[in-house]
Coordinates of C-alpha atoms in Angstrom, one line a residue:
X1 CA 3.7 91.7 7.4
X2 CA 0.0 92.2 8.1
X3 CA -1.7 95.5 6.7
X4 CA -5.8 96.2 6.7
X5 CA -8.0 99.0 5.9
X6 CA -10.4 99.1 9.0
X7 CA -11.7 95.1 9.4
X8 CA -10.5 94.0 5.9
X9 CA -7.1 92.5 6.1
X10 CA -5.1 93.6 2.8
X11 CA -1.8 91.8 3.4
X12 CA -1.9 88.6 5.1
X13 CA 1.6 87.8 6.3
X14 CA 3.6 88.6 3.1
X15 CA 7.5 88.5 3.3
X16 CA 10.1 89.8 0.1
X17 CA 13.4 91.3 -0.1
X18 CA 15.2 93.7 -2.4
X19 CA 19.0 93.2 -2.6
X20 CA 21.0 96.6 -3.3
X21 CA 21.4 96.8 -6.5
X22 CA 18.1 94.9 -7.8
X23 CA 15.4 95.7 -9.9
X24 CA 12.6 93.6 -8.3
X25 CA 8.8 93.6 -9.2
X26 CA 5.2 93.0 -7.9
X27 CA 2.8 91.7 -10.2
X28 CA -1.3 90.6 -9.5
X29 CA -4.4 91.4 -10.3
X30 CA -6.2 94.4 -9.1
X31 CA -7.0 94.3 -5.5
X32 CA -4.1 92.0 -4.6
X33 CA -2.3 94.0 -2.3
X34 CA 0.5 95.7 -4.6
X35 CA 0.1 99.3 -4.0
X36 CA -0.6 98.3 -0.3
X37 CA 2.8 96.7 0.0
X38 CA 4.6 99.3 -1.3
X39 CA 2.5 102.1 1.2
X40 CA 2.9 99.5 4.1
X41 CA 6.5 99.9 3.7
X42 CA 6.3 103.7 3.3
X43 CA 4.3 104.0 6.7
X44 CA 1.2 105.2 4.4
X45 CA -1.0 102.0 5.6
X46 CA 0.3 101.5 9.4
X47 CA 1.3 97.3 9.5
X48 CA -1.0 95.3 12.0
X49 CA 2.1 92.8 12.8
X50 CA 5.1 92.1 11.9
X51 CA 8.3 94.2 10.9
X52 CA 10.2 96.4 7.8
X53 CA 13.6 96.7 7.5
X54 CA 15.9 98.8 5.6
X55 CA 19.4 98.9 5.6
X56 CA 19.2 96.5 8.8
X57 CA 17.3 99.0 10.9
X58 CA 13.1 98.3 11.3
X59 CA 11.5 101.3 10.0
X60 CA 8.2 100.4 10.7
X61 CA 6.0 103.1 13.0
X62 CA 8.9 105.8 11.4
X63 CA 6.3 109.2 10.1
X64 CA 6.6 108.7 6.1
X65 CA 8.0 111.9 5.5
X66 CA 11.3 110.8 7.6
X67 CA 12.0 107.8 5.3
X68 CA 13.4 110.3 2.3
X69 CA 16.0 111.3 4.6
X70 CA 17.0 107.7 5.3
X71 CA 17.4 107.2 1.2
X72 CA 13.6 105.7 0.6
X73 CA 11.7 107.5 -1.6
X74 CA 8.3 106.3 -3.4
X75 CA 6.7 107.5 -6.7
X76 CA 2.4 107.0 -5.8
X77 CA 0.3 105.8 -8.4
X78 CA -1.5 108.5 -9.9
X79 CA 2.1 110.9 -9.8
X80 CA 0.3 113.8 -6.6
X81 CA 2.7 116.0 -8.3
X82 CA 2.1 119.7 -6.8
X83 CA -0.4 121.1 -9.8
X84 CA -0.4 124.2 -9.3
X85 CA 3.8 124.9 -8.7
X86 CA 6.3 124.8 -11.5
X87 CA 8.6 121.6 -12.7
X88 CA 11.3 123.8 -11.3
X89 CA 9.5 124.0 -7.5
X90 CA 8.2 120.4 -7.8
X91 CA 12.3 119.5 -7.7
X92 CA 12.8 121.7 -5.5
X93 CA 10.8 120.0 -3.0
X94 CA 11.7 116.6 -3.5
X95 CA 15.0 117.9 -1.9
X96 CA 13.3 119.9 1.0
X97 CA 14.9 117.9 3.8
X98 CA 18.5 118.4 2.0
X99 CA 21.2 120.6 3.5
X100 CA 23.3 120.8 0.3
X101 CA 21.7 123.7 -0.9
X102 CA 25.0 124.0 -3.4
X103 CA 24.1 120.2 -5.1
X104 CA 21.2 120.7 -5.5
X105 CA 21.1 123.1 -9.0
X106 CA 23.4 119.9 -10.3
X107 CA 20.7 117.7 -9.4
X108 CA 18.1 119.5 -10.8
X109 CA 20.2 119.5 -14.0
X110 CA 20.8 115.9 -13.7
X111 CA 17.1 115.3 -14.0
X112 CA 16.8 117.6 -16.5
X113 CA 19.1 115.6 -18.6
X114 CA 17.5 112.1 -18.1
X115 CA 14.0 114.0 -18.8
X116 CA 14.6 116.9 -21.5
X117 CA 11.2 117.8 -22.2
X118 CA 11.1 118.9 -17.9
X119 CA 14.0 121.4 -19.0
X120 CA 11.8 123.2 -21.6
X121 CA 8.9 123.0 -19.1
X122 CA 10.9 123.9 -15.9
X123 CA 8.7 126.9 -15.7
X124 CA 5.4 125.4 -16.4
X125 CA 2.9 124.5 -14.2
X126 CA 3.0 121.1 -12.8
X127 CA -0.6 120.3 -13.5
X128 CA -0.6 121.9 -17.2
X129 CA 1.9 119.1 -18.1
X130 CA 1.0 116.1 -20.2
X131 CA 0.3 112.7 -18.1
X132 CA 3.4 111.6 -19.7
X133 CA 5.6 114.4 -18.6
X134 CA 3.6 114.1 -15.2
X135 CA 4.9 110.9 -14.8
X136 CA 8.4 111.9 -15.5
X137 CA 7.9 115.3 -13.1
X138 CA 6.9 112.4 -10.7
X139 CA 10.0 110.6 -10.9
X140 CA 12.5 113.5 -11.4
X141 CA 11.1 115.0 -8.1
X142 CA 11.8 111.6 -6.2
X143 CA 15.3 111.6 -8.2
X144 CA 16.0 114.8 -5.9
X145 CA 16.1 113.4 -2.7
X146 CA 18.8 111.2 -4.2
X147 CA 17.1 108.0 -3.2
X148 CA 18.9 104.6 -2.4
X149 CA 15.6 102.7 -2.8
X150 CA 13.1 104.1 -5.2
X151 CA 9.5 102.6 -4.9
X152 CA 7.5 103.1 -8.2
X153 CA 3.8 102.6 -8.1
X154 CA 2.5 101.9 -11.4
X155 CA 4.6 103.8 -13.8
X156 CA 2.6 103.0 -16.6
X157 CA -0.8 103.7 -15.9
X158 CA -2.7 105.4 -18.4
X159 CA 0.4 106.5 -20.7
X160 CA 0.7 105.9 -24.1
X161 CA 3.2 102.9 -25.4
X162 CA 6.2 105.3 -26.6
X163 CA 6.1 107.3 -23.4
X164 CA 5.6 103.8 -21.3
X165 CA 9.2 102.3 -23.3
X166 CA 10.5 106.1 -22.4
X167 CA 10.3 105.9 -18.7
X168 CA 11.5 102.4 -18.2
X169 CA 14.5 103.2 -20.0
X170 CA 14.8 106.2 -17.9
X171 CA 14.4 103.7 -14.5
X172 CA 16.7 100.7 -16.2
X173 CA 19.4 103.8 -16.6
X174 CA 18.9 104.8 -13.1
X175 CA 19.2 101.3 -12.0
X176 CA 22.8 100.8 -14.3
X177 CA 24.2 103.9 -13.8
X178 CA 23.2 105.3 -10.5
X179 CA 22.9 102.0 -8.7
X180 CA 19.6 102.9 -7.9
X181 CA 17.7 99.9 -5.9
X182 CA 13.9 99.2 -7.2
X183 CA 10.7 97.9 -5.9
X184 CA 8.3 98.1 -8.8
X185 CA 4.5 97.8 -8.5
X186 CA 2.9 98.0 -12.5
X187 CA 0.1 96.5 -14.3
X188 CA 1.9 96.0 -17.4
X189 CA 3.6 92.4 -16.9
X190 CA 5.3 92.2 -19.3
X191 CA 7.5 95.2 -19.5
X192 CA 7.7 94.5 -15.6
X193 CA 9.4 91.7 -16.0
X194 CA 11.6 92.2 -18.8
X195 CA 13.0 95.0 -16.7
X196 CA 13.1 93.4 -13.3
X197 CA 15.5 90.3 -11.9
X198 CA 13.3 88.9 -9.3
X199 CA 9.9 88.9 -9.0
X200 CA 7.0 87.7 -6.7
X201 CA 3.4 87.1 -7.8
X202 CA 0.4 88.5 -5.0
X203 CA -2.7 86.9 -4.8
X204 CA -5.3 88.7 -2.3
X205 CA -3.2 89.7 0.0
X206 CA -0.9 86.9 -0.3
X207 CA 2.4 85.9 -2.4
X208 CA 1.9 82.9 -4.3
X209 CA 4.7 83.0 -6.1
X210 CA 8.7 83.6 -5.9
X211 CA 10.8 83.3 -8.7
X212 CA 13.7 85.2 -11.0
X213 CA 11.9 87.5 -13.5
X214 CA 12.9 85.6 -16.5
X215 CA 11.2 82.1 -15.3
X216 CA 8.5 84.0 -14.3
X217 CA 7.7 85.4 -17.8
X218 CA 8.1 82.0 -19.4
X219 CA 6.0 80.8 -16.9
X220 CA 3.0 79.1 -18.9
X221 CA 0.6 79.9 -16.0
X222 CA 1.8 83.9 -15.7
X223 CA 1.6 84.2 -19.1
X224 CA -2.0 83.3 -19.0
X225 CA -3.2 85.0 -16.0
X226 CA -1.1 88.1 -16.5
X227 CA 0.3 88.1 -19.7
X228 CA -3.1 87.9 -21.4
X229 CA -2.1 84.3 -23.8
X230 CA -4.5 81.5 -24.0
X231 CA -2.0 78.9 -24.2

């Protein structure tokens, strides 16, 4: 897959998987082409070549706001929750293509149970919320459209470490539990990995690197270029 932003090529020819199921994770350095992957996929960033596929069916050229429908769903970087509705109409929209009107008070319980402080804000303004519970309004609201593959774009970003180890428990349960397949973009390494099983390693606009998470985070050479450890 090729993706570019005018005349500068951002991916240059990258190829992964997910496997139902998985937890798999994009690490790099800023600029490498992480969040591009993930809106390349999403139809965000139109491809210059190559193909997507999902479920066996290219989904390339689709309009993004189709892929939902198909079970795809991405959380942005930077949340682009709806500031100025309530928790309550944030959920409500991540389930605007859905039919079952009668599931979807359940599902917005659901969430409300995996993120309890969004039940004692359901009638708060989205963009009065806390970056934390922003984050969590982020994911709920993907929750919603009850998502087969759920695309996170750094999670992490900007949030204090107890609300960081919060949210990826919330994801690893809706991994375990829900069977809830995972493509995760963060800057955090670390936590990344420890959460993922597979990960691959981008490098300007290029994967360098393909490996289970667990040799990847012994790696001597991640751990010093992402990990932050002068070994």
């Amino acid at each position: 897959m090729h993706s570019s932003y005018g005349n500068i090529d951002a991916l240059k020819g990258i190829s992964l998987k997910v496997m139902p199921g998985e937890i798999v994770t994009l690490i790099g350095a800023n600029g490498a082409g992480k969040s591009t992957t993930l809106m390349s996929i999403c139809g965000i960033v139109p491809i210059k070549s190559g193909a997507i596929f999902y479920n066996g069916q290219p989904i390339h050229g689709r309009p993004a706001d189709t892929l939902p429908q198909l079970g795809l769903c991405q959380v942005p970087e930077g949340r682009r929750i709806f500031q100025r509705l309530s928790v309550e109409d944030n959920l409500e929209m991540g389930a605007f293509f859905r039919k079952d009107i009668s599931d979807i008070e359940a599902d917005i319980n659901h969430v409300f149970d995996l993120f309890p402080v969004l039940r004692q804000r359901r009638k708060q303004m989205g963009g009065t919320l806390s970056g934390g519970e922003q984050q969590m309004l982020a994911i709920a609201r993907a929750l919603m459209s009850r998502p087969r593959l759920l695309l996170l774009d750094e999670p992490s970003l900007g949030l204090a470490p107890l609300v960081v180890q919060r949210i990826f428990e919330i994801v690893r349960d809706i991994n375990r539990r829900e069977g809830t397949t995972i493509l995760l973009v963060e800057q955090n390494a670390n936590i990344a990995l420890k959460l993922a099983k597979r990960g691959y390693v981008l490098e300007t606009g290029r994967i360098v690197l393909e490996d289970t998470a667990a040799n990847l985070l012994h790696n001597p050479d991640i751990r010093k270029a992402y990990l932050g450890e002068d070994l």
